[in-house]
Amino acid sequence: MIVTIDGPAGTGKSTVARQLAERLGFEFLNTGAMYRAVALVCLERNIAPQDDPAVAAVPHSVRMIFRNNRLWLNDRDVSESIRDTTVTEVASIVASNPEVRKQLVALQQQCAEQSNLVTEGRDQGTVVFPHAACKIFLTATAEERARRRMRELSDQGQAVDWEALLADLQLRDHRDATRACAPLVPAADAQIVDSSQMTIDEVLNHLEQLARERLQLKATTVRP
Ligand code: DC
């Protein structure tokens, strides 16, 4: 059984998907982390993100494993380093490389062979798991998403320029939505959830209800 959660950055997708997976007793797959890992390796090896053949060779050259919701690259825990702002920027470029996408999609589909999955990203309901029984498209206005990001950064004591933050987010939205390969669009059969006016708990409760209805689950844990 598969629940897909797609949508733009800053909607709280990862948090909600992880907690939903816990509530359902499913595994959680964060596919953005995989594109970020490819970006991290490019930065470390001085590979230009636009050098398509060189970038395409990266996924084959590393071992990516999720363990306890942390991402390991060749036995190195990179869960923190992939959150770096430079990695974020490069990830958005390498994610438009069709060869990289092909390899990561195959890895994502393998993950679903072993477990029930809540998976989040941009193309999970459209390309990776077109037959998933429950598809959600989680969205929020760009202004609200930028506000949330700004709060997060100021909580960490970082100075933030609101205009730059919003412009950055809109640029990445545009890149994700207009790329030729697997652009960010809701699947035709996805439930659209706008979280602009909702708390994380409200979103989580709503998605749990949707998922249980779609998957016909009772309030018990289900394994494959
Ligand atoms: O969700 P995120 O910000 O961690 O994703 C990092 C980048 O990867 C972002 O630019 C969108 C891209 N991405 C993608 O193209 N397809 C996915 N399934 C997941 C993420």
PDB file of C-alpha atoms and ligand atoms in Angstrom:
ATOM      1  CA  MET A   1       0.000   0.000   0.000  1.00  0.00           C
ATOM      2  CA  ILE A   2       1.294   3.407  -0.953  1.00  0.00           C
ATOM      3  CA  VAL A   3       0.404   6.946   0.081  1.00  0.00           C
ATOM      4  CA  THR A   4       2.008   9.644  -2.075  1.00  0.00           C
ATOM      5  CA  ILE A   5       2.393  13.233  -0.892  1.00  0.00           C
ATOM      6  CA  ASP A   6       3.591  15.683  -3.525  1.00  0.00           C
ATOM      7  CA  GLY A   7       3.792  19.449  -3.466  1.00  0.00           C
ATOM      8  CA  PRO A   8       6.105  22.461  -3.481  1.00  0.00           C
ATOM      9  CA  ALA A   9       8.766  23.246  -0.864  1.00  0.00           C
ATOM     10  CA  GLY A  10       7.717  24.655   2.475  1.00  0.00           C
ATOM     11  CA  THR A  11       4.313  23.026   2.884  1.00  0.00           C
ATOM     12  CA  GLY A  12       5.453  20.871   5.809  1.00  0.00           C
ATOM     13  CA  LYS A  13       5.354  17.774   3.568  1.00  0.00           C
ATOM     14  CA  SER A  14       8.288  15.966   5.182  1.00  0.00           C
ATOM     15  CA  THR A  15       7.097  16.472   8.747  1.00  0.00           C
ATOM     16  CA  VAL A  16       3.567  15.455   7.909  1.00  0.00           C
ATOM     17  CA  ALA A  17       4.626  12.473   5.760  1.00  0.00           C
ATOM     18  CA  ARG A  18       6.937  11.147   8.484  1.00  0.00           C
ATOM     19  CA  GLN A  19       4.282  11.435  11.176  1.00  0.00           C
ATOM     20  CA  LEU A  20       1.591   9.985   8.923  1.00  0.00           C
ATOM     21  CA  ALA A  21       3.838   6.988   8.230  1.00  0.00           C
ATOM     22  CA  GLU A  22       4.228   6.494  11.994  1.00  0.00           C
ATOM     23  CA  ARG A  23       0.482   6.661  12.559  1.00  0.00           C
ATOM     24  CA  LEU A  24      -0.214   4.134   9.791  1.00  0.00           C
ATOM     25  CA  GLY A  25       2.724   1.869  10.694  1.00  0.00           C
ATOM     26  CA  PHE A  26       4.216   2.403   7.215  1.00  0.00           C
ATOM     27  CA  GLU A  27       7.780   3.224   6.165  1.00  0.00           C
ATOM     28  CA  PHE A  28       8.553   6.836   5.225  1.00  0.00           C
ATOM     29  CA  LEU A  29      10.442   7.736   2.057  1.00  0.00           C
ATOM     30  CA  ASN A  30      11.825  11.257   1.638  1.00  0.00           C
ATOM     31  CA  THR A  31      12.705  11.438  -2.056  1.00  0.00           C
ATOM     32  CA  GLY A  32      13.908  15.056  -1.899  1.00  0.00           C
ATOM     33  CA  ALA A  33      16.731  13.812   0.327  1.00  0.00           C
ATOM     34  CA  MET A  34      17.908  11.578  -2.547  1.00  0.00           C
ATOM     35  CA  TYR A  35      18.173  14.513  -4.977  1.00  0.00           C
ATOM     36  CA  ARG A  36      19.912  16.485  -2.231  1.00  0.00           C
ATOM     37  CA  ALA A  37      22.411  13.644  -1.754  1.00  0.00           C
ATOM     38  CA  VAL A  38      23.268  13.719  -5.466  1.00  0.00           C
ATOM     39  CA  ALA A  39      23.746  17.495  -5.171  1.00  0.00           C
ATOM     40  CA  LEU A  40      26.012  17.073  -2.126  1.00  0.00           C
ATOM     41  CA  VAL A  41      28.232  14.612  -3.987  1.00  0.00           C
ATOM     42  CA  CYS A  42      28.434  16.990  -6.987  1.00  0.00           C
ATOM     43  CA  LEU A  43      29.563  19.796  -4.696  1.00  0.00           C
ATOM     44  CA  GLU A  44      32.127  17.582  -2.960  1.00  0.00           C
ATOM     45  CA  ARG A  45      33.538  16.313  -6.267  1.00  0.00           C
ATOM     46  CA  ASN A  46      33.468  19.703  -7.981  1.00  0.00           C
ATOM     47  CA  ILE A  47      31.003  18.502 -10.608  1.00  0.00           C
ATOM     48  CA  ALA A  48      29.131  21.393 -12.236  1.00  0.00           C
ATOM     49  CA  PRO A  49      25.360  20.843 -11.732  1.00  0.00           C
ATOM     50  CA  GLN A  50      24.762  21.616 -15.422  1.00  0.00           C
ATOM     51  CA  ASP A  51      27.254  18.969 -16.587  1.00  0.00           C
ATOM     52  CA  ASP A  52      24.544  16.416 -17.362  1.00  0.00           C
ATOM     53  CA  PRO A  53      26.709  13.338 -18.145  1.00  0.00           C
ATOM     54  CA  ALA A  54      28.941  13.860 -15.096  1.00  0.00           C
ATOM     55  CA  VAL A  55      25.934  14.418 -12.796  1.00  0.00           C
ATOM     56  CA  ALA A  56      24.193  11.367 -14.268  1.00  0.00           C
ATOM     57  CA  ALA A  57      27.134   9.190 -13.207  1.00  0.00           C
ATOM     58  CA  VAL A  58      26.741  10.193  -9.544  1.00  0.00           C
ATOM     59  CA  PRO A  59      23.840   7.991  -8.331  1.00  0.00           C
ATOM     60  CA  HIS A  60      25.564   4.848  -9.676  1.00  0.00           C
ATOM     61  CA  SER A  61      28.769   5.754  -7.885  1.00  0.00           C
ATOM     62  CA  VAL A  62      27.356   5.923  -4.340  1.00  0.00           C
ATOM     63  CA  ARG A  63      25.311   3.717  -2.021  1.00  0.00           C
ATOM     64  CA  MET A  64      22.251   5.481  -0.606  1.00  0.00           C
ATOM     65  CA  ILE A  65      20.436   3.930   2.319  1.00  0.00           C
ATOM     66  CA  PHE A  66      17.661   5.211   4.591  1.00  0.00           C
ATOM     67  CA  ARG A  67      17.967   3.914   8.139  1.00  0.00           C
ATOM     68  CA  ASN A  68      15.747   5.176  10.970  1.00  0.00           C
ATOM     69  CA  ASN A  69      14.715   8.182   8.894  1.00  0.00           C
ATOM     70  CA  ARG A  70      18.330   9.177   8.306  1.00  0.00           C
ATOM     71  CA  LEU A  71      20.119   9.112   4.978  1.00  0.00           C
ATOM     72  CA  TRP A  72      23.443   7.316   4.706  1.00  0.00           C
ATOM     73  CA  LEU A  73      25.785   7.797   1.753  1.00  0.00           C
ATOM     74  CA  ASN A  74      28.505   5.158   1.621  1.00  0.00           C
ATOM     75  CA  ASP A  75      28.308   4.653   5.420  1.00  0.00           C
ATOM     76  CA  ARG A  76      28.294   8.403   6.135  1.00  0.00           C
ATOM     77  CA  ASP A  77      25.231  10.000   7.747  1.00  0.00           C
ATOM     78  CA  VAL A  78      24.490  13.028   5.524  1.00  0.00           C
ATOM     79  CA  SER A  79      21.067  13.897   6.990  1.00  0.00           C
ATOM     80  CA  GLU A  80      22.302  17.282   8.214  1.00  0.00           C
ATOM     81  CA  SER A  81      24.692  18.237   5.414  1.00  0.00           C
ATOM     82  CA  ILE A  82      22.038  17.808   2.710  1.00  0.00           C
ATOM     83  CA  ARG A  83      20.016  20.638   4.324  1.00  0.00           C
ATOM     84  CA  ASP A  84      22.675  23.238   3.526  1.00  0.00           C
ATOM     85  CA  THR A  85      21.398  26.156   1.391  1.00  0.00           C
ATOM     86  CA  THR A  86      23.979  25.548  -1.361  1.00  0.00           C
ATOM     87  CA  VAL A  87      22.888  21.907  -1.529  1.00  0.00           C
ATOM     88  CA  THR A  88      19.255  23.076  -1.752  1.00  0.00           C
ATOM     89  CA  GLU A  89      20.066  25.251  -4.740  1.00  0.00           C
ATOM     90  CA  VAL A  90      22.120  22.585  -6.554  1.00  0.00           C
ATOM     91  CA  ALA A  91      19.487  19.895  -5.814  1.00  0.00           C
ATOM     92  CA  SER A  92      16.912  21.896  -7.688  1.00  0.00           C
ATOM     93  CA  ILE A  93      19.206  21.893 -10.764  1.00  0.00           C
ATOM     94  CA  VAL A  94      20.286  18.239 -10.706  1.00  0.00           C
ATOM     95  CA  ALA A  95      16.639  17.203 -10.210  1.00  0.00           C
ATOM     96  CA  SER A  96      15.953  18.269 -13.785  1.00  0.00           C
ATOM     97  CA  ASN A  97      18.504  15.764 -15.131  1.00  0.00           C
ATOM     98  CA  PRO A  98      16.416  12.961 -16.750  1.00  0.00           C
ATOM     99  CA  GLU A  99      19.108  10.306 -16.250  1.00  0.00           C
ATOM    100  CA  VAL A 100      19.392  11.103 -12.526  1.00  0.00           C
ATOM    101  CA  ARG A 101      15.621  10.953 -12.210  1.00  0.00           C
ATOM    102  CA  LYS A 102      15.498   7.573 -13.956  1.00  0.00           C
ATOM    103  CA  GLN A 103      17.977   6.073 -11.503  1.00  0.00           C
ATOM    104  CA  LEU A 104      16.399   7.569  -8.393  1.00  0.00           C
ATOM    105  CA  VAL A 105      12.883   6.585  -9.512  1.00  0.00           C
ATOM    106  CA  ALA A 106      14.087   2.965  -9.837  1.00  0.00           C
ATOM    107  CA  LEU A 107      15.492   3.123  -6.287  1.00  0.00           C
ATOM    108  CA  GLN A 108      12.243   4.609  -4.977  1.00  0.00           C
ATOM    109  CA  GLN A 109      10.187   1.861  -6.610  1.00  0.00           C
ATOM    110  CA  GLN A 110      12.465  -0.757  -5.059  1.00  0.00           C
ATOM    111  CA  CYS A 111      11.721   0.669  -1.604  1.00  0.00           C
ATOM    112  CA  ALA A 112       8.016  -0.011  -2.174  1.00  0.00           C
ATOM    113  CA  GLU A 113       8.663  -3.681  -2.917  1.00  0.00           C
ATOM    114  CA  GLN A 114       9.529  -4.381   0.695  1.00  0.00           C
ATOM    115  CA  SER A 115       7.114  -2.233   2.680  1.00  0.00           C
ATOM    116  CA  ASN A 116       3.992  -0.176   2.844  1.00  0.00           C
ATOM    117  CA  LEU A 117       5.094   3.366   2.163  1.00  0.00           C
ATOM    118  CA  VAL A 118       4.260   7.000   2.743  1.00  0.00           C
ATOM    119  CA  THR A 119       6.423   8.708   0.165  1.00  0.00           C
ATOM    120  CA  GLU A 120       6.885  12.428  -0.422  1.00  0.00           C
ATOM    121  CA  GLY A 121       8.340  14.447  -3.294  1.00  0.00           C
ATOM    122  CA  ARG A 122       7.229  16.132  -6.500  1.00  0.00           C
ATOM    123  CA  ASP A 123       6.417  13.231  -8.840  1.00  0.00           C
ATOM    124  CA  GLN A 124       5.400  10.401  -6.549  1.00  0.00           C
ATOM    125  CA  GLY A 125       1.744  10.284  -7.576  1.00  0.00           C
ATOM    126  CA  THR A 126       2.327  11.169 -11.235  1.00  0.00           C
ATOM    127  CA  VAL A 127       5.433   9.216 -12.297  1.00  0.00           C
ATOM    128  CA  VAL A 128       6.828   6.949  -9.597  1.00  0.00           C
ATOM    129  CA  PHE A 129       3.653   5.384  -8.189  1.00  0.00           C
ATOM    130  CA  PRO A 130       0.877   6.159 -10.691  1.00  0.00           C
ATOM    131  CA  HIS A 131      -1.238   3.322  -9.245  1.00  0.00           C
ATOM    132  CA  ALA A 132      -0.977   4.415  -5.595  1.00  0.00           C
ATOM    133  CA  ALA A 133      -4.345   4.095  -3.862  1.00  0.00           C
ATOM    134  CA  CYS A 134      -3.990   7.350  -1.965  1.00  0.00           C
ATOM    135  CA  LYS A 135      -2.477  10.468  -3.540  1.00  0.00           C
ATOM    136  CA  ILE A 136      -2.244  13.828  -1.860  1.00  0.00           C
ATOM    137  CA  PHE A 137      -1.047  17.129  -3.290  1.00  0.00           C
ATOM    138  CA  LEU A 138      -0.112  19.384  -0.392  1.00  0.00           C
ATOM    139  CA  THR A 139       0.192  23.052  -1.182  1.00  0.00           C
ATOM    140  CA  ALA A 140       0.165  26.542   0.402  1.00  0.00           C
ATOM    141  CA  THR A 141       0.637  30.066  -0.930  1.00  0.00           C
ATOM    142  CA  ALA A 142       4.232  31.083  -1.686  1.00  0.00           C
ATOM    143  CA  GLU A 143       3.953  33.920   0.868  1.00  0.00           C
ATOM    144  CA  GLU A 144       2.848  31.557   3.637  1.00  0.00           C
ATOM    145  CA  ARG A 145       5.581  29.052   2.799  1.00  0.00           C
ATOM    146  CA  ALA A 146       8.203  31.809   2.836  1.00  0.00           C
ATOM    147  CA  ARG A 147       6.823  33.064   6.191  1.00  0.00           C
ATOM    148  CA  ARG A 148       7.202  29.567   7.675  1.00  0.00           C
ATOM    149  CA  ARG A 149      10.758  29.268   6.364  1.00  0.00           C
ATOM    150  CA  MET A 150      11.596  32.706   7.736  1.00  0.00           C
ATOM    151  CA  ARG A 151      10.304  31.719  11.206  1.00  0.00           C
ATOM    152  CA  GLU A 152      12.377  28.516  11.066  1.00  0.00           C
ATOM    153  CA  LEU A 153      15.551  30.413  10.141  1.00  0.00           C
ATOM    154  CA  SER A 154      15.077  33.149  12.724  1.00  0.00           C
ATOM    155  CA  ASP A 155      14.439  30.481  15.388  1.00  0.00           C
ATOM    156  CA  GLN A 156      17.905  29.169  14.464  1.00  0.00           C
ATOM    157  CA  GLY A 157      19.281  32.691  14.961  1.00  0.00           C
ATOM    158  CA  GLN A 158      19.883  33.309  11.241  1.00  0.00           C
ATOM    159  CA  ALA A 159      19.284  36.720   9.699  1.00  0.00           C
ATOM    160  CA  VAL A 160      16.790  36.576   6.842  1.00  0.00           C
ATOM    161  CA  ASP A 161      15.937  38.823   3.946  1.00  0.00           C
ATOM    162  CA  TRP A 162      12.226  38.271   3.282  1.00  0.00           C
ATOM    163  CA  GLU A 163      12.302  39.441  -0.344  1.00  0.00           C
ATOM    164  CA  ALA A 164      15.274  37.218  -1.177  1.00  0.00           C
ATOM    165  CA  LEU A 165      13.687  34.238   0.554  1.00  0.00           C
ATOM    166  CA  LEU A 166      10.412  34.616  -1.333  1.00  0.00           C
ATOM    167  CA  ALA A 167      12.199  35.141  -4.664  1.00  0.00           C
ATOM    168  CA  ASP A 168      14.308  32.045  -4.055  1.00  0.00           C
ATOM    169  CA  LEU A 169      11.287  29.921  -3.260  1.00  0.00           C
ATOM    170  CA  GLN A 170       9.426  31.175  -6.327  1.00  0.00           C
ATOM    171  CA  LEU A 171      12.428  30.435  -8.536  1.00  0.00           C
ATOM    172  CA  ARG A 172      12.610  26.842  -7.278  1.00  0.00           C
ATOM    173  CA  ASP A 173       8.812  26.441  -7.653  1.00  0.00           C
ATOM    174  CA  HIS A 174       9.108  27.655 -11.222  1.00  0.00           C
ATOM    175  CA  ARG A 175      12.020  25.310 -11.983  1.00  0.00           C
ATOM    176  CA  ASP A 176      10.162  22.311 -10.487  1.00  0.00           C
ATOM    177  CA  ALA A 177       6.905  23.099 -12.290  1.00  0.00           C
ATOM    178  CA  THR A 178       8.308  23.857 -15.740  1.00  0.00           C
ATOM    179  CA  ARG A 179      11.074  21.285 -16.186  1.00  0.00           C
ATOM    180  CA  ALA A 180      10.585  18.897 -19.099  1.00  0.00           C
ATOM    181  CA  CYS A 181      11.028  15.744 -17.038  1.00  0.00           C
ATOM    182  CA  ALA A 182       8.483  14.928 -14.295  1.00  0.00           C
ATOM    183  CA  PRO A 183       7.353  18.494 -13.568  1.00  0.00           C
ATOM    184  CA  LEU A 184       5.592  19.284 -10.309  1.00  0.00           C
ATOM    185  CA  VAL A 185       1.874  18.896 -11.081  1.00  0.00           C
ATOM    186  CA  PRO A 186      -0.909  17.253  -9.109  1.00  0.00           C
ATOM    187  CA  ALA A 187      -1.905  13.791 -10.342  1.00  0.00           C
ATOM    188  CA  ALA A 188      -5.383  13.819 -11.878  1.00  0.00           C
ATOM    189  CA  ASP A 189      -6.643  11.620  -9.032  1.00  0.00           C
ATOM    190  CA  ALA A 190      -4.827  13.452  -6.194  1.00  0.00           C
ATOM    191  CA  GLN A 191      -6.645  15.119  -3.313  1.00  0.00           C
ATOM    192  CA  ILE A 192      -5.478  18.740  -3.173  1.00  0.00           C
ATOM    193  CA  VAL A 193      -4.924  20.007   0.366  1.00  0.00           C
ATOM    194  CA  ASP A 194      -4.130  23.697   0.904  1.00  0.00           C
ATOM    195  CA  SER A 195      -2.341  24.028   4.240  1.00  0.00           C
ATOM    196  CA  SER A 196      -2.051  27.860   4.187  1.00  0.00           C
ATOM    197  CA  GLN A 197      -4.538  28.255   7.041  1.00  0.00           C
ATOM    198  CA  MET A 198      -3.853  24.966   8.836  1.00  0.00           C
ATOM    199  CA  THR A 199      -1.498  23.883  11.617  1.00  0.00           C
ATOM    200  CA  ILE A 200       0.707  20.812  11.108  1.00  0.00           C
ATOM    201  CA  ASP A 201      -1.570  18.839  13.460  1.00  0.00           C
ATOM    202  CA  GLU A 202      -4.654  19.811  11.490  1.00  0.00           C
ATOM    203  CA  VAL A 203      -2.982  18.759   8.236  1.00  0.00           C
ATOM    204  CA  LEU A 204      -1.842  15.491   9.777  1.00  0.00           C
ATOM    205  CA  ASN A 205      -5.296  14.613  11.116  1.00  0.00           C
ATOM    206  CA  HIS A 206      -6.878  15.460   7.783  1.00  0.00           C
ATOM    207  CA  LEU A 207      -4.377  13.370   5.789  1.00  0.00           C
ATOM    208  CA  GLU A 208      -4.710  10.435   8.174  1.00  0.00           C
ATOM    209  CA  GLN A 209      -8.458  10.480   7.665  1.00  0.00           C
ATOM    210  CA  LEU A 210      -8.053  10.651   3.875  1.00  0.00           C
ATOM    211  CA  ALA A 211      -5.484   7.858   3.851  1.00  0.00           C
ATOM    212  CA  ARG A 212      -7.540   5.554   6.055  1.00  0.00           C
ATOM    213  CA  GLU A 213     -10.595   6.104   3.845  1.00  0.00           C
ATOM    214  CA  ARG A 214      -8.702   5.553   0.595  1.00  0.00           C
ATOM    215  CA  LEU A 215      -6.780   2.522   1.838  1.00  0.00           C
ATOM    216  CA  GLN A 216      -9.778   1.219   3.764  1.00  0.00           C
ATOM    217  CA  LEU A 217      -7.718   0.947   6.931  1.00  0.00           C
ATOM    218  CA  LYS A 218      -9.123   0.666  10.397  1.00  0.00           C
ATOM    219  CA  ALA A 219      -7.365   2.331  13.320  1.00  0.00           C
ATOM    220  CA  THR A 220      -4.872  -0.526  13.496  1.00  0.00           C
ATOM    221  CA  THR A 221      -1.331  -0.985  12.207  1.00  0.00           C
ATOM    222  CA  VAL A 222      -1.101  -2.739   8.848  1.00  0.00           C
ATOM    223  CA  ARG A 223       1.972  -4.456   7.398  1.00  0.00           C
ATOM    224  CA  PRO A 224       2.388  -5.768   3.813  1.00  0.00           C
TER     225      PRO A 224
HETATM  226  O1   DC B   1      11.689  18.426  -1.062  1.00  0.00           O
HETATM  227  P1   DC B   1      13.116  18.918  -1.113  1.00  0.00           P
HETATM  228  O2   DC B   1      13.222  20.422  -0.994  1.00  0.00           O
HETATM  229  O3   DC B   1      13.998  18.223  -0.125  1.00  0.00           O
HETATM  230  O4   DC B   1      13.652  18.511  -2.571  1.00  0.00           O
HETATM  231  C1   DC B   1      14.941  18.854  -3.006  1.00  0.00           C
HETATM  232  C2   DC B   1      14.910  19.130  -4.505  1.00  0.00           C
HETATM  233  O5   DC B   1      14.632  17.936  -5.234  1.00  0.00           O
HETATM  234  C3   DC B   1      13.860  20.149  -4.939  1.00  0.00           C
HETATM  235  O6   DC B   1      14.452  21.076  -5.838  1.00  0.00           O
HETATM  236  C4   DC B   1      12.817  19.358  -5.666  1.00  0.00           C
HETATM  237  C5   DC B   1      13.534  18.120  -6.108  1.00  0.00           C
HETATM  238  N1   DC B   1      12.705  16.919  -6.030  1.00  0.00           N
HETATM  239  C6   DC B   1      12.226  16.405  -7.209  1.00  0.00           C
HETATM  240  O7   DC B   1      12.452  16.969  -8.272  1.00  0.00           O
HETATM  241  N2   DC B   1      11.516  15.242  -7.188  1.00  0.00           N
HETATM  242  C7   DC B   1      11.251  14.625  -6.033  1.00  0.00           C
HETATM  243  N3   DC B   1      10.553  13.480  -6.053  1.00  0.00           N
HETATM  244  C8   DC B   1      11.723  15.160  -4.822  1.00  0.00           C
HETATM  245  C9   DC B   1      12.442  16.329  -4.857  1.00  0.00           C
END
